[in-house]
Amino acid sequence: MSPGKTASKGAGSSELALFLDMLMAERGATANTIQAYTRDISDFLAFLASKGATARGADADHLRAYLAGLSRKGLAPTSRARKLSAIRQFFRFLLAEGLRTDDPSSAIDSPKLGRPLPKILSLAEVETLIETAKQASMTAADGAPRRRALRLYALIETLYASGLRVSELIALPRNALAADDRVLTIKGKGGRERLVPLNDAARGALAAHVAAMAEAEAAGKAVSGWLFPTGDGGQHLTRQRFGQELKGLALAANLDPARVSSHVLRHAFASHLLERGADLRTVQQLLGHADISTTQIYTHVIEERLRRLVEEHHPLAQAHLTKRR
């Protein structure tokens, strides 16, 4: 279907058709992208028509009224922001083509989206998850079942001890601990290297996992260059397979599998550190965030910790609590 046929009929349809032609010719937009732009801009053009306005004559007040109407209808801020983004590009196109002398969307602020708080597990839930993995590694049958159980236990201990991204964790080379088993040298996004310390529990789990691998290799199994290889050792464990094993572990630990993932454990690592006094800059370095603003999603943890400290230790707060008793 051509852009002209896709565009809405009536006022503004010719401008929209030209805009869609540009998206396909200059930006190589996909059919889904074209449909999304058509839907969002056509809705705005219909609103303008209801107010007796057109794309060429609309002003910032029209756009504000349109967005206010979407808000009253209960449309989420993310959806309103997406529609505004499409309309902005449409008006910029009209300005560039000489079909307008201004861009009314330049005066409009985007809806405030906020930053969703990361989902985490409590310390008790993480401990339950790790203990379940540990017990499974101790009771699994010899051979492949035991090696898989030891691998999962080492994975989860290492993940919670380090806060690694799952892509960093599963792709660790076999010699990652050769120089010093107390730290991991991680090459993260953008090729940036960072040192990540390991606690005794993670080191012990990794040692047992590597020993089981070495025992199987001594018995004839192919040697793998990965720290967490697949069954045949040819590739490293995939994130999908690790995710499946985590869900199974969650079920065994009587936790909701929907709440358990490698990313949730990374968030738990960061949040639990901050709860116990770590500073935001240190957590930024451990997580491998290039910008401190990314780590600031955990600011709520620091605020809650400070609130508790004041309530527990400030003399006026203590006097207030005493009076309430």
Short mmCIF file of N, CA, C and O in Angstrom, two decimals, residues 277-322:
data_model
loop_
_atom_site.label_atom_id
_atom_site.label_comp_id
_atom_site.label_asym_id
_atom_site.label_seq_id
_atom_site.Cartn_x
_atom_site.Cartn_y
_atom_site.Cartn_z
N GLY A 277 25.37 0.86 53.23
CA GLY A 277 26.31 1.95 53.38
C GLY A 277 27.23 2.23 52.23
O GLY A 277 28.03 3.19 52.29
N ALA A 278 27.19 1.44 51.14
CA ALA A 278 28.06 1.72 50.00
C ALA A 278 27.63 3.05 49.36
O ALA A 278 26.47 3.43 49.41
N ASP A 279 28.59 3.76 48.79
CA ASP A 279 28.25 5.03 48.14
C ASP A 279 27.92 4.79 46.67
O ASP A 279 28.30 3.78 46.07
N LEU A 280 27.19 5.73 46.09
CA LEU A 280 26.68 5.59 44.73
C LEU A 280 27.80 5.47 43.71
O LEU A 280 27.70 4.71 42.75
N ARG A 281 28.90 6.19 43.91
CA ARG A 281 30.01 6.16 42.95
C ARG A 281 30.66 4.78 42.91
O ARG A 281 31.01 4.27 41.82
N THR A 282 30.81 4.14 44.07
CA THR A 282 31.38 2.80 44.10
C THR A 282 30.48 1.81 43.38
O THR A 282 30.96 0.97 42.60
N VAL A 283 29.18 1.90 43.62
CA VAL A 283 28.24 1.00 42.96
C VAL A 283 28.25 1.24 41.45
O VAL A 283 28.16 0.30 40.66
N GLN A 284 28.40 2.50 41.04
CA GLN A 284 28.50 2.81 39.62
C GLN A 284 29.67 2.06 38.98
O GLN A 284 29.54 1.45 37.91
N GLN A 285 30.82 2.09 39.66
CA GLN A 285 32.01 1.43 39.14
C GLN A 285 31.83 -0.08 39.08
O GLN A 285 32.24 -0.74 38.12
N LEU A 286 31.22 -0.65 40.12
CA LEU A 286 31.02 -2.09 40.15
C LEU A 286 30.06 -2.56 39.07
O LEU A 286 30.24 -3.62 38.46
N LEU A 287 29.02 -1.77 38.81
CA LEU A 287 28.03 -2.13 37.79
C LEU A 287 28.54 -1.87 36.38
O LEU A 287 27.99 -2.38 35.41
N GLY A 288 29.57 -1.02 36.25
CA GLY A 288 30.08 -0.70 34.93
C GLY A 288 29.28 0.35 34.21
O GLY A 288 29.28 0.41 32.97
N HIS A 289 28.57 1.21 34.96
CA HIS A 289 27.82 2.30 34.34
C HIS A 289 28.78 3.40 33.91
O HIS A 289 29.59 3.86 34.70
N ALA A 290 28.67 3.86 32.67
CA ALA A 290 29.53 4.93 32.19
C ALA A 290 29.17 6.26 32.83
O ALA A 290 30.04 7.11 33.02
N ASP A 291 27.89 6.44 33.16
CA ASP A 291 27.41 7.71 33.69
C ASP A 291 26.74 7.49 35.03
O ASP A 291 25.94 6.56 35.19
N ILE A 292 27.03 8.34 35.99
CA ILE A 292 26.43 8.23 37.33
C ILE A 292 24.92 8.36 37.28
O ILE A 292 24.21 7.82 38.14
N SER A 293 24.39 9.06 36.26
CA SER A 293 22.94 9.25 36.17
C SER A 293 22.22 7.91 36.02
O SER A 293 21.09 7.76 36.47
N THR A 294 22.87 6.93 35.39
CA THR A 294 22.27 5.60 35.25
C THR A 294 22.13 4.93 36.61
O THR A 294 21.13 4.27 36.89
N THR A 295 23.11 5.12 37.45
CA THR A 295 23.11 4.50 38.78
C THR A 295 22.13 5.20 39.72
O THR A 295 21.74 4.63 40.74
N GLN A 296 21.72 6.40 39.37
CA GLN A 296 20.86 7.18 40.26
C GLN A 296 19.43 6.64 40.36
O GLN A 296 18.65 7.16 41.14
N ILE A 297 19.11 5.59 39.59
CA ILE A 297 17.81 4.95 39.79
C ILE A 297 17.74 4.33 41.19
O ILE A 297 16.65 4.02 41.68
N TYR A 298 18.89 4.16 41.84
CA TYR A 298 18.92 3.57 43.17
C TYR A 298 18.90 4.62 44.28
O TYR A 298 19.05 4.28 45.45
N THR A 299 18.71 5.88 43.90
CA THR A 299 18.74 6.96 44.90
C THR A 299 17.71 6.73 46.00
O THR A 299 17.93 7.08 47.17
N HIS A 300 16.58 6.12 45.63
CA HIS A 300 15.53 5.88 46.64
C HIS A 300 16.03 4.99 47.77
O HIS A 300 15.59 5.10 48.91
N VAL A 301 16.98 4.09 47.46
CA VAL A 301 17.54 3.21 48.49
C VAL A 301 18.34 4.03 49.49
O VAL A 301 18.24 3.83 50.71
N ILE A 302 19.14 4.98 48.98
CA ILE A 302 19.93 5.84 49.86
C ILE A 302 19.01 6.70 50.72
O ILE A 302 19.25 6.88 51.92
N GLU A 303 17.97 7.26 50.11
CA GLU A 303 17.04 8.11 50.86
C GLU A 303 16.38 7.33 51.99
O GLU A 303 16.23 7.83 53.10
N GLU A 304 16.00 6.09 51.71
CA GLU A 304 15.36 5.27 52.75
C GLU A 304 16.35 4.95 53.86
O GLU A 304 16.00 4.96 55.05
N ARG A 305 17.62 4.67 53.50
CA ARG A 305 18.63 4.38 54.51
C ARG A 305 18.87 5.59 55.41
O ARG A 305 18.98 5.46 56.63
N LEU A 306 18.95 6.77 54.79
CA LEU A 306 19.16 7.99 55.58
C LEU A 306 17.98 8.27 56.50
O LEU A 306 18.17 8.71 57.63
N ARG A 307 16.78 8.01 56.00
CA ARG A 307 15.60 8.22 56.84
C ARG A 307 15.65 7.33 58.07
O ARG A 307 15.39 7.77 59.20
N ARG A 308 16.04 6.06 57.87
CA ARG A 308 16.13 5.13 59.01
C ARG A 308 17.21 5.57 59.98
O ARG A 308 17.05 5.47 61.20
N LEU A 309 18.36 6.04 59.43
CA LEU A 309 19.45 6.49 60.29
C LEU A 309 19.01 7.65 61.18
O LEU A 309 19.31 7.68 62.38
N VAL A 310 18.28 8.60 60.59
CA VAL A 310 17.80 9.74 61.37
C VAL A 310 16.83 9.27 62.44
O VAL A 310 16.91 9.68 63.61
N GLU A 311 15.90 8.42 62.07
CA GLU A 311 14.91 7.94 63.04
C GLU A 311 15.56 7.16 64.18
O GLU A 311 15.11 7.23 65.32
N GLU A 312 16.63 6.42 63.86
CA GLU A 312 17.24 5.57 64.87
C GLU A 312 18.25 6.31 65.75
O GLU A 312 18.44 5.94 66.91
N HIS A 313 18.90 7.35 65.19
CA HIS A 313 20.03 7.93 65.91
C HIS A 313 19.89 9.41 66.25
O HIS A 313 20.63 9.90 67.11
N HIS A 314 18.99 10.13 65.59
CA HIS A 314 18.88 11.55 65.91
C HIS A 314 18.20 11.71 67.27
O HIS A 314 17.16 11.10 67.53
N PRO A 315 18.76 12.54 68.17
CA PRO A 315 18.20 12.66 69.53
C PRO A 315 16.76 13.16 69.55
O PRO A 315 15.96 12.69 70.35
N LEU A 316 16.41 14.08 68.66
CA LEU A 316 15.03 14.56 68.63
C LEU A 316 14.07 13.48 68.15
O LEU A 316 12.95 13.36 68.64
N ALA A 317 14.54 12.70 67.17
CA ALA A 317 13.70 11.60 66.69
C ALA A 317 13.50 10.57 67.79
O ALA A 317 12.41 10.04 67.98
N GLN A 318 14.56 10.30 68.55
CA GLN A 318 14.44 9.34 69.65
C GLN A 318 13.47 9.84 70.72
O GLN A 318 12.67 9.09 71.25
N ALA A 319 13.55 11.16 71.01
CA ALA A 319 12.63 11.72 72.01
C ALA A 319 11.20 11.61 71.55
O ALA A 319 10.29 11.28 72.31
N HIS A 320 11.00 11.83 70.24
CA HIS A 320 9.66 11.73 69.68
C HIS A 320 9.13 10.31 69.79
O HIS A 320 7.99 10.08 70.16
N LEU A 321 10.02 9.35 69.46
CA LEU A 321 9.61 7.95 69.54
C LEU A 321 9.28 7.54 70.97
O LEU A 321 8.36 6.79 71.24
N THR A 322 10.08 8.09 71.95
CA THR A 322 9.84 7.77 73.36
C THR A 322 8.48 8.28 73.81
O THR A 322 7.74 7.60 74.51
#
